[in-house]
Amino acid sequence: MKVALYGKNGTALEKILREKGVAVVDRNKEDFDLLISYGGDGAMLGAELAYPERLKMPVRDVETAPHCPRHSLESQIDALLAGELRTTRMMKLVGMTGNVKRYAINDIFIHNINNVSALRYQVKIDDDIYAREVVGDGVGVSTVHGSTAYYRSITHGSFRVGIGIAFSNSTELLNHLVLKEESVIKVRILRGPSELVFDNSPESVKLTEGDIVTIRKSDRSAQMLGLEVFMCPECRRIRREQRAIGFEDIPL
């Protein structure tokens, strides 16, 4: 097995892999069987953006995200080599405008560019107009995986099936929605300027008045190995507690 690494601070991980006889290759120079993203959610999303649809194993950086006793760094590699990790296919969204297509594991959002100028837009869900004119900071569509990220910060909720649509700081009283996976959302820009952003990509797509963005479930997916370990609730609990240590004594 040839393994490549993606992310920062991967020295300890590379050392364990080599000690166990795994061939660690340079992802920019040689092909690989598995790409391990070492970091957090951002590293996983970045790895998928850089190497879409290739098999990946997300591993949290132990220096910034302590692991629970069951999921030490070495035990995760042992589980990998023993074939004990599940492969999960994660749904992707696709956002389309003109000839441009962008894919996302988490979410696709349309935002105002000027922070002091609201975006005006229209929303159509399948064949029905949901909102003829919305004034606000933007609108986004999220997968189940992304529902615990930006979607949750807007709606204060998450979901387990379907796709979600969230309205950021709209002046209208609009309900955030959870739709069927097959739903098609169209957003028409009535007044901008605005941009389409996706996952944690540094790239954005500029949008102007009259542009229409169609967001739907993609026929592409991401292959993740060991997602059940990466999303371990106990690891998350330890991480939250460690981050809070000491801050209660720092004056604001």
PDB file of C-alpha atoms in Angstrom:
ATOM      1  CA  MET A   1       0.000   0.000   0.000  1.00  0.00           C
ATOM      2  CA  LYS A   2       1.278   3.453  -0.956  1.00  0.00           C
ATOM      3  CA  VAL A   3       0.096   6.188   1.390  1.00  0.00           C
ATOM      4  CA  ALA A   4       0.371   9.944   0.884  1.00  0.00           C
ATOM      5  CA  LEU A   5      -0.177  12.593   3.564  1.00  0.00           C
ATOM      6  CA  TYR A   6      -2.128  15.839   3.395  1.00  0.00           C
ATOM      7  CA  GLY A   7      -1.999  18.520   6.103  1.00  0.00           C
ATOM      8  CA  LYS A   8       0.419  19.954   8.624  1.00  0.00           C
ATOM      9  CA  ASN A   9       2.297  18.463  11.595  1.00  0.00           C
ATOM     10  CA  GLY A  10       2.294  14.961  10.123  1.00  0.00           C
ATOM     11  CA  THR A  11       5.754  13.968  11.409  1.00  0.00           C
ATOM     12  CA  ALA A  12       4.463  11.670  14.175  1.00  0.00           C
ATOM     13  CA  LEU A  13       1.986  10.031  11.809  1.00  0.00           C
ATOM     14  CA  GLU A  14       4.626   9.470   9.128  1.00  0.00           C
ATOM     15  CA  LYS A  15       6.972   7.933  11.709  1.00  0.00           C
ATOM     16  CA  ILE A  16       4.325   5.401  12.804  1.00  0.00           C
ATOM     17  CA  LEU A  17       3.492   4.499   9.211  1.00  0.00           C
ATOM     18  CA  ARG A  18       7.124   3.892   8.267  1.00  0.00           C
ATOM     19  CA  GLU A  19       7.765   1.845  11.428  1.00  0.00           C
ATOM     20  CA  LYS A  20       4.898  -0.423  10.403  1.00  0.00           C
ATOM     21  CA  GLY A  21       6.347  -0.916   6.934  1.00  0.00           C
ATOM     22  CA  VAL A  22       3.973   1.377   5.039  1.00  0.00           C
ATOM     23  CA  ALA A  23       5.361   3.120   1.955  1.00  0.00           C
ATOM     24  CA  VAL A  24       4.844   6.867   2.437  1.00  0.00           C
ATOM     25  CA  VAL A  25       5.070   8.734  -0.876  1.00  0.00           C
ATOM     26  CA  ASP A  26       5.039  12.351  -1.984  1.00  0.00           C
ATOM     27  CA  ARG A  27       1.507  12.999  -3.220  1.00  0.00           C
ATOM     28  CA  ASN A  28       2.807  15.565  -5.727  1.00  0.00           C
ATOM     29  CA  LYS A  29       5.304  13.190  -7.335  1.00  0.00           C
ATOM     30  CA  GLU A  30       3.948   9.673  -7.072  1.00  0.00           C
ATOM     31  CA  ASP A  31       0.587   7.972  -7.260  1.00  0.00           C
ATOM     32  CA  PHE A  32      -0.903   6.580  -4.049  1.00  0.00           C
ATOM     33  CA  ASP A  33      -3.525   4.098  -2.887  1.00  0.00           C
ATOM     34  CA  LEU A  34      -4.680   6.120   0.107  1.00  0.00           C
ATOM     35  CA  LEU A  35      -4.468   9.786   1.095  1.00  0.00           C
ATOM     36  CA  ILE A  36      -4.472  10.455   4.852  1.00  0.00           C
ATOM     37  CA  SER A  37      -5.602  13.960   5.735  1.00  0.00           C
ATOM     38  CA  TYR A  38      -4.009  14.938   9.036  1.00  0.00           C
ATOM     39  CA  GLY A  39      -5.685  17.801  10.860  1.00  0.00           C
ATOM     40  CA  GLY A  40      -9.354  18.524  11.341  1.00  0.00           C
ATOM     41  CA  ASP A  41     -12.474  18.955   9.242  1.00  0.00           C
ATOM     42  CA  GLY A  42     -10.735  21.618   7.183  1.00  0.00           C
ATOM     43  CA  ALA A  43      -7.902  19.266   6.248  1.00  0.00           C
ATOM     44  CA  MET A  44     -10.408  16.619   5.181  1.00  0.00           C
ATOM     45  CA  LEU A  45     -12.345  19.075   3.030  1.00  0.00           C
ATOM     46  CA  GLY A  46      -9.135  20.482   1.572  1.00  0.00           C
ATOM     47  CA  ALA A  47      -7.898  16.999   0.678  1.00  0.00           C
ATOM     48  CA  GLU A  48     -11.149  16.248  -1.129  1.00  0.00           C
ATOM     49  CA  LEU A  49     -10.969  19.533  -3.042  1.00  0.00           C
ATOM     50  CA  ALA A  50      -7.386  18.778  -4.095  1.00  0.00           C
ATOM     51  CA  TYR A  51      -7.905  15.065  -4.871  1.00  0.00           C
ATOM     52  CA  PRO A  52     -11.625  14.539  -5.515  1.00  0.00           C
ATOM     53  CA  GLU A  53     -13.087  11.044  -5.256  1.00  0.00           C
ATOM     54  CA  ARG A  54      -9.782   9.414  -4.253  1.00  0.00           C
ATOM     55  CA  LEU A  55      -9.881   7.162  -1.178  1.00  0.00           C
ATOM     56  CA  LYS A  56      -9.041   9.145   1.949  1.00  0.00           C
ATOM     57  CA  MET A  57      -8.648   8.522   5.656  1.00  0.00           C
ATOM     58  CA  PRO A  58      -9.199  11.605   7.838  1.00  0.00           C
ATOM     59  CA  VAL A  59      -7.156  11.632  11.065  1.00  0.00           C
ATOM     60  CA  ARG A  60      -7.259  14.397  13.640  1.00  0.00           C
ATOM     61  CA  ASP A  61      -3.998  16.097  14.598  1.00  0.00           C
ATOM     62  CA  VAL A  62      -3.345  14.829  18.129  1.00  0.00           C
ATOM     63  CA  GLU A  63      -1.542  18.071  19.035  1.00  0.00           C
ATOM     64  CA  THR A  64      -4.670  20.167  18.513  1.00  0.00           C
ATOM     65  CA  ALA A  65      -7.392  17.508  18.916  1.00  0.00           C
ATOM     66  CA  PRO A  66      -6.564  14.908  21.608  1.00  0.00           C
ATOM     67  CA  HIS A  67      -7.808  11.387  20.912  1.00  0.00           C
ATOM     68  CA  CYS A  68      -9.787   9.242  23.324  1.00  0.00           C
ATOM     69  CA  PRO A  69      -8.061   6.116  24.758  1.00  0.00           C
ATOM     70  CA  ARG A  70      -9.660   3.861  22.133  1.00  0.00           C
ATOM     71  CA  HIS A  71      -8.417   5.936  19.182  1.00  0.00           C
ATOM     72  CA  SER A  72      -4.754   6.682  19.700  1.00  0.00           C
ATOM     73  CA  LEU A  73      -2.808   7.523  16.569  1.00  0.00           C
ATOM     74  CA  GLU A  74      -1.110   4.130  16.509  1.00  0.00           C
ATOM     75  CA  SER A  75      -4.354   2.222  17.074  1.00  0.00           C
ATOM     76  CA  GLN A  76      -5.934   3.982  14.102  1.00  0.00           C
ATOM     77  CA  ILE A  77      -3.058   2.893  11.857  1.00  0.00           C
ATOM     78  CA  ASP A  78      -3.304  -0.653  13.231  1.00  0.00           C
ATOM     79  CA  ALA A  79      -7.014  -0.695  12.418  1.00  0.00           C
ATOM     80  CA  LEU A  80      -6.247   0.570   8.909  1.00  0.00           C
ATOM     81  CA  LEU A  81      -3.661  -2.163   8.256  1.00  0.00           C
ATOM     82  CA  ALA A  82      -5.968  -4.834   9.713  1.00  0.00           C
ATOM     83  CA  GLY A  83      -8.780  -3.815   7.370  1.00  0.00           C
ATOM     84  CA  GLU A  84     -11.085  -2.926  10.259  1.00  0.00           C
ATOM     85  CA  LEU A  85     -12.154   0.530   9.072  1.00  0.00           C
ATOM     86  CA  ARG A  86     -15.364   1.130   7.135  1.00  0.00           C
ATOM     87  CA  THR A  87     -15.468   2.997   3.850  1.00  0.00           C
ATOM     88  CA  THR A  88     -18.201   5.638   3.758  1.00  0.00           C
ATOM     89  CA  ARG A  89     -19.449   7.318   0.606  1.00  0.00           C
ATOM     90  CA  MET A  90     -20.331  10.905   1.440  1.00  0.00           C
ATOM     91  CA  MET A  91     -22.869  12.751  -0.651  1.00  0.00           C
ATOM     92  CA  LYS A  92     -21.715  15.828  -2.525  1.00  0.00           C
ATOM     93  CA  LEU A  93     -23.619  18.882  -3.678  1.00  0.00           C
ATOM     94  CA  VAL A  94     -23.000  20.585  -6.994  1.00  0.00           C
ATOM     95  CA  GLY A  95     -23.550  24.285  -7.614  1.00  0.00           C
ATOM     96  CA  MET A  96     -23.919  25.321 -11.240  1.00  0.00           C
ATOM     97  CA  THR A  97     -24.039  28.731 -12.901  1.00  0.00           C
ATOM     98  CA  GLY A  98     -23.417  29.119 -16.608  1.00  0.00           C
ATOM     99  CA  ASN A  99     -20.590  26.728 -17.500  1.00  0.00           C
ATOM    100  CA  VAL A 100     -19.217  26.694 -13.950  1.00  0.00           C
ATOM    101  CA  LYS A 101     -19.645  23.712 -11.613  1.00  0.00           C
ATOM    102  CA  ARG A 102     -18.390  23.491  -8.037  1.00  0.00           C
ATOM    103  CA  TYR A 103     -18.700  20.485  -5.698  1.00  0.00           C
ATOM    104  CA  ALA A 104     -18.932  20.339  -1.912  1.00  0.00           C
ATOM    105  CA  ILE A 105     -19.120  17.792   0.912  1.00  0.00           C
ATOM    106  CA  ASN A 106     -20.394  20.313   3.467  1.00  0.00           C
ATOM    107  CA  ASP A 107     -22.235  23.163   1.812  1.00  0.00           C
ATOM    108  CA  ILE A 108     -22.561  25.669  -0.991  1.00  0.00           C
ATOM    109  CA  PHE A 109     -23.393  29.254  -0.009  1.00  0.00           C
ATOM    110  CA  ILE A 110     -24.177  32.420  -1.921  1.00  0.00           C
ATOM    111  CA  HIS A 111     -22.994  35.491  -0.004  1.00  0.00           C
ATOM    112  CA  ASN A 112     -22.966  39.232  -0.348  1.00  0.00           C
ATOM    113  CA  ILE A 113     -19.451  40.529  -1.024  1.00  0.00           C
ATOM    114  CA  ASN A 114     -19.915  43.992   0.476  1.00  0.00           C
ATOM    115  CA  ASN A 115     -20.589  43.601   4.211  1.00  0.00           C
ATOM    116  CA  VAL A 116     -22.546  46.863   4.399  1.00  0.00           C
ATOM    117  CA  SER A 117     -24.753  46.084   1.408  1.00  0.00           C
ATOM    118  CA  ALA A 118     -27.418  43.381   1.595  1.00  0.00           C
ATOM    119  CA  LEU A 119     -27.912  40.799  -1.125  1.00  0.00           C
ATOM    120  CA  ARG A 120     -31.289  40.557  -2.840  1.00  0.00           C
ATOM    121  CA  TYR A 121     -32.187  37.215  -4.319  1.00  0.00           C
ATOM    122  CA  GLN A 122     -35.043  34.933  -5.309  1.00  0.00           C
ATOM    123  CA  VAL A 123     -35.376  31.257  -4.350  1.00  0.00           C
ATOM    124  CA  LYS A 124     -37.107  28.495  -6.283  1.00  0.00           C
ATOM    125  CA  ILE A 125     -37.398  24.951  -4.912  1.00  0.00           C
ATOM    126  CA  ASP A 126     -38.111  22.356  -7.580  1.00  0.00           C
ATOM    127  CA  ASP A 127     -40.877  23.997  -9.623  1.00  0.00           C
ATOM    128  CA  ASP A 128     -42.201  26.362  -6.965  1.00  0.00           C
ATOM    129  CA  ILE A 129     -41.156  29.861  -5.973  1.00  0.00           C
ATOM    130  CA  TYR A 130     -40.342  29.767  -2.267  1.00  0.00           C
ATOM    131  CA  ALA A 131     -39.340  33.428  -1.892  1.00  0.00           C
ATOM    132  CA  ARG A 132     -39.819  36.114  -4.543  1.00  0.00           C
ATOM    133  CA  GLU A 133     -37.352  38.501  -2.956  1.00  0.00           C
ATOM    134  CA  VAL A 134     -35.125  37.953   0.052  1.00  0.00           C
ATOM    135  CA  VAL A 135     -32.926  40.667   1.540  1.00  0.00           C
ATOM    136  CA  GLY A 136     -30.018  39.438   3.646  1.00  0.00           C
ATOM    137  CA  ASP A 137     -26.425  38.280   3.782  1.00  0.00           C
ATOM    138  CA  GLY A 138     -26.974  35.115   1.782  1.00  0.00           C
ATOM    139  CA  VAL A 139     -28.407  31.641   1.405  1.00  0.00           C
ATOM    140  CA  GLY A 140     -26.843  28.208   1.507  1.00  0.00           C
ATOM    141  CA  VAL A 141     -27.550  24.542   0.926  1.00  0.00           C
ATOM    142  CA  SER A 142     -26.020  21.910   3.207  1.00  0.00           C
ATOM    143  CA  THR A 143     -25.541  18.147   3.280  1.00  0.00           C
ATOM    144  CA  VAL A 144     -26.153  16.081   6.407  1.00  0.00           C
ATOM    145  CA  HIS A 145     -22.417  16.196   7.135  1.00  0.00           C
ATOM    146  CA  GLY A 146     -22.337  19.973   6.725  1.00  0.00           C
ATOM    147  CA  SER A 147     -25.421  20.461   8.889  1.00  0.00           C
ATOM    148  CA  THR A 148     -23.236  20.541  12.005  1.00  0.00           C
ATOM    149  CA  ALA A 149     -21.069  23.330  10.563  1.00  0.00           C
ATOM    150  CA  TYR A 150     -22.148  26.677   9.044  1.00  0.00           C
ATOM    151  CA  TYR A 151     -25.755  25.526   8.659  1.00  0.00           C
ATOM    152  CA  ARG A 152     -25.973  24.934  12.392  1.00  0.00           C
ATOM    153  CA  SER A 153     -24.473  28.329  13.241  1.00  0.00           C
ATOM    154  CA  ILE A 154     -27.297  29.980  11.269  1.00  0.00           C
ATOM    155  CA  THR A 155     -30.235  27.737  12.171  1.00  0.00           C
ATOM    156  CA  HIS A 156     -29.126  26.452  15.622  1.00  0.00           C
ATOM    157  CA  GLY A 157     -30.121  22.981  14.473  1.00  0.00           C
ATOM    158  CA  SER A 158     -28.951  20.061  12.359  1.00  0.00           C
ATOM    159  CA  PHE A 159     -30.540  17.182  10.457  1.00  0.00           C
ATOM    160  CA  ARG A 160     -29.862  13.544   9.609  1.00  0.00           C
ATOM    161  CA  VAL A 161     -31.553  13.022   6.230  1.00  0.00           C
ATOM    162  CA  GLY A 162     -32.013  15.165   3.135  1.00  0.00           C
ATOM    163  CA  ILE A 163     -30.440  18.522   2.337  1.00  0.00           C
ATOM    164  CA  GLY A 164     -30.938  21.771   4.233  1.00  0.00           C
ATOM    165  CA  ILE A 165     -31.396  25.359   3.111  1.00  0.00           C
ATOM    166  CA  ALA A 166     -30.453  28.201   5.461  1.00  0.00           C
ATOM    167  CA  PHE A 167     -31.037  31.946   5.168  1.00  0.00           C
ATOM    168  CA  SER A 168     -28.360  34.147   6.713  1.00  0.00           C
ATOM    169  CA  ASN A 169     -29.580  37.351   8.396  1.00  0.00           C
ATOM    170  CA  SER A 170     -32.612  37.794   6.150  1.00  0.00           C
ATOM    171  CA  THR A 171     -34.991  40.653   6.935  1.00  0.00           C
ATOM    172  CA  GLU A 172     -37.950  38.407   6.098  1.00  0.00           C
ATOM    173  CA  LEU A 173     -39.272  35.768   8.471  1.00  0.00           C
ATOM    174  CA  LEU A 174     -38.274  32.711   6.469  1.00  0.00           C
ATOM    175  CA  ASN A 175     -38.203  29.143   7.710  1.00  0.00           C
ATOM    176  CA  HIS A 176     -34.958  27.243   7.288  1.00  0.00           C
ATOM    177  CA  LEU A 177     -35.872  24.067   5.442  1.00  0.00           C
ATOM    178  CA  VAL A 178     -34.858  20.410   5.288  1.00  0.00           C
ATOM    179  CA  LEU A 179     -35.688  19.029   1.857  1.00  0.00           C
ATOM    180  CA  LYS A 180     -35.535  15.687   0.095  1.00  0.00           C
ATOM    181  CA  GLU A 181     -32.124  14.759  -1.310  1.00  0.00           C
ATOM    182  CA  GLU A 182     -33.525  14.960  -4.834  1.00  0.00           C
ATOM    183  CA  SER A 183     -34.673  18.575  -4.425  1.00  0.00           C
ATOM    184  CA  VAL A 184     -33.323  21.216  -6.787  1.00  0.00           C
ATOM    185  CA  ILE A 185     -32.746  24.735  -5.479  1.00  0.00           C
ATOM    186  CA  LYS A 186     -32.360  27.711  -7.813  1.00  0.00           C
ATOM    187  CA  VAL A 187     -31.204  31.120  -6.621  1.00  0.00           C
ATOM    188  CA  ARG A 188     -31.501  34.189  -8.863  1.00  0.00           C
ATOM    189  CA  ILE A 189     -29.392  37.230  -7.962  1.00  0.00           C
ATOM    190  CA  LEU A 190     -31.613  40.317  -7.994  1.00  0.00           C
ATOM    191  CA  ARG A 191     -28.992  42.692  -6.622  1.00  0.00           C
ATOM    192  CA  GLY A 192     -25.351  42.038  -5.775  1.00  0.00           C
ATOM    193  CA  PRO A 193     -22.479  41.933  -5.828  1.00  0.00           C
ATOM    194  CA  SER A 194     -22.255  38.389  -4.511  1.00  0.00           C
ATOM    195  CA  GLU A 195     -20.191  35.220  -4.691  1.00  0.00           C
ATOM    196  CA  LEU A 196     -20.601  31.465  -4.511  1.00  0.00           C
ATOM    197  CA  VAL A 197     -18.429  29.753  -1.893  1.00  0.00           C
ATOM    198  CA  PHE A 198     -18.110  26.039  -1.211  1.00  0.00           C
ATOM    199  CA  ASP A 199     -16.658  24.035   1.681  1.00  0.00           C
ATOM    200  CA  ASN A 200     -13.425  25.657   2.851  1.00  0.00           C
ATOM    201  CA  SER A 201     -12.139  26.436  -0.641  1.00  0.00           C
ATOM    202  CA  PRO A 202     -10.175  29.708  -0.955  1.00  0.00           C
ATOM    203  CA  GLU A 203     -11.700  30.007  -4.427  1.00  0.00           C
ATOM    204  CA  SER A 204     -15.039  31.727  -4.975  1.00  0.00           C
ATOM    205  CA  VAL A 205     -17.233  32.316  -8.010  1.00  0.00           C
ATOM    206  CA  LYS A 206     -18.306  35.915  -8.575  1.00  0.00           C
ATOM    207  CA  LEU A 207     -21.992  36.460  -9.321  1.00  0.00           C
ATOM    208  CA  THR A 208     -23.758  39.467 -10.820  1.00  0.00           C
ATOM    209  CA  GLU A 209     -27.345  40.657 -11.165  1.00  0.00           C
ATOM    210  CA  GLY A 210     -29.450  38.174 -13.121  1.00  0.00           C
ATOM    211  CA  ASP A 211     -27.173  35.182 -12.542  1.00  0.00           C
ATOM    212  CA  ILE A 212     -28.932  31.937 -11.609  1.00  0.00           C
ATOM    213  CA  VAL A 213     -27.274  29.297  -9.432  1.00  0.00           C
ATOM    214  CA  THR A 214     -28.676  25.767  -9.383  1.00  0.00           C
ATOM    215  CA  ILE A 215     -27.755  23.605  -6.378  1.00  0.00           C
ATOM    216  CA  ARG A 216     -28.574  19.921  -6.202  1.00  0.00           C
ATOM    217  CA  LYS A 217     -27.259  16.524  -5.162  1.00  0.00           C
ATOM    218  CA  SER A 218     -24.304  15.532  -7.307  1.00  0.00           C
ATOM    219  CA  ASP A 219     -23.691  12.175  -8.935  1.00  0.00           C
ATOM    220  CA  ARG A 220     -20.190  12.365  -7.430  1.00  0.00           C
ATOM    221  CA  SER A 221     -19.299  11.334  -3.895  1.00  0.00           C
ATOM    222  CA  ALA A 222     -16.341  11.333  -1.518  1.00  0.00           C
ATOM    223  CA  GLN A 223     -14.809   8.074  -0.236  1.00  0.00           C
ATOM    224  CA  MET A 224     -13.741   8.283   3.406  1.00  0.00           C
ATOM    225  CA  LEU A 225     -12.135   5.483   5.382  1.00  0.00           C
ATOM    226  CA  GLY A 226     -12.580   5.395   9.155  1.00  0.00           C
ATOM    227  CA  LEU A 227     -15.099   8.211   9.396  1.00  0.00           C
ATOM    228  CA  GLU A 228     -16.595   6.498  12.453  1.00  0.00           C
ATOM    229  CA  VAL A 229     -13.299   7.085  14.283  1.00  0.00           C
ATOM    230  CA  PHE A 230     -12.837  10.627  12.969  1.00  0.00           C
ATOM    231  CA  MET A 231     -16.317  11.564  14.260  1.00  0.00           C
ATOM    232  CA  CYS A 232     -15.958   9.747  17.617  1.00  0.00           C
ATOM    233  CA  PRO A 233     -18.200  11.479  20.249  1.00  0.00           C
ATOM    234  CA  GLU A 234     -15.720  10.778  23.072  1.00  0.00           C
ATOM    235  CA  CYS A 235     -12.839  12.315  21.113  1.00  0.00           C
ATOM    236  CA  ARG A 236     -15.027  15.376  20.512  1.00  0.00           C
ATOM    237  CA  ARG A 237     -15.898  15.654  24.214  1.00  0.00           C
ATOM    238  CA  ILE A 238     -12.234  15.552  25.251  1.00  0.00           C
ATOM    239  CA  ARG A 239     -11.371  18.155  22.620  1.00  0.00           C
ATOM    240  CA  ARG A 240     -14.070  20.559  23.841  1.00  0.00           C
ATOM    241  CA  GLU A 241     -12.962  20.202  27.458  1.00  0.00           C
ATOM    242  CA  GLN A 242      -9.289  20.731  26.635  1.00  0.00           C
ATOM    243  CA  ARG A 243     -10.020  23.868  24.630  1.00  0.00           C
ATOM    244  CA  ALA A 244     -11.897  25.411  27.558  1.00  0.00           C
ATOM    245  CA  ILE A 245      -9.100  24.886  30.106  1.00  0.00           C
ATOM    246  CA  GLY A 246      -7.622  28.155  31.316  1.00  0.00           C
ATOM    247  CA  PHE A 247      -9.888  30.538  29.429  1.00  0.00           C
ATOM    248  CA  GLU A 248     -12.118  31.119  32.463  1.00  0.00           C
ATOM    249  CA  ASP A 249      -9.189  32.867  34.158  1.00  0.00           C
ATOM    250  CA  ILE A 250      -8.416  35.256  31.315  1.00  0.00           C
ATOM    251  CA  PRO A 251     -10.073  38.680  31.746  1.00  0.00           C
ATOM    252  CA  LEU A 252     -12.027  40.019  28.790  1.00  0.00           C
TER     253      LEU A 252
END
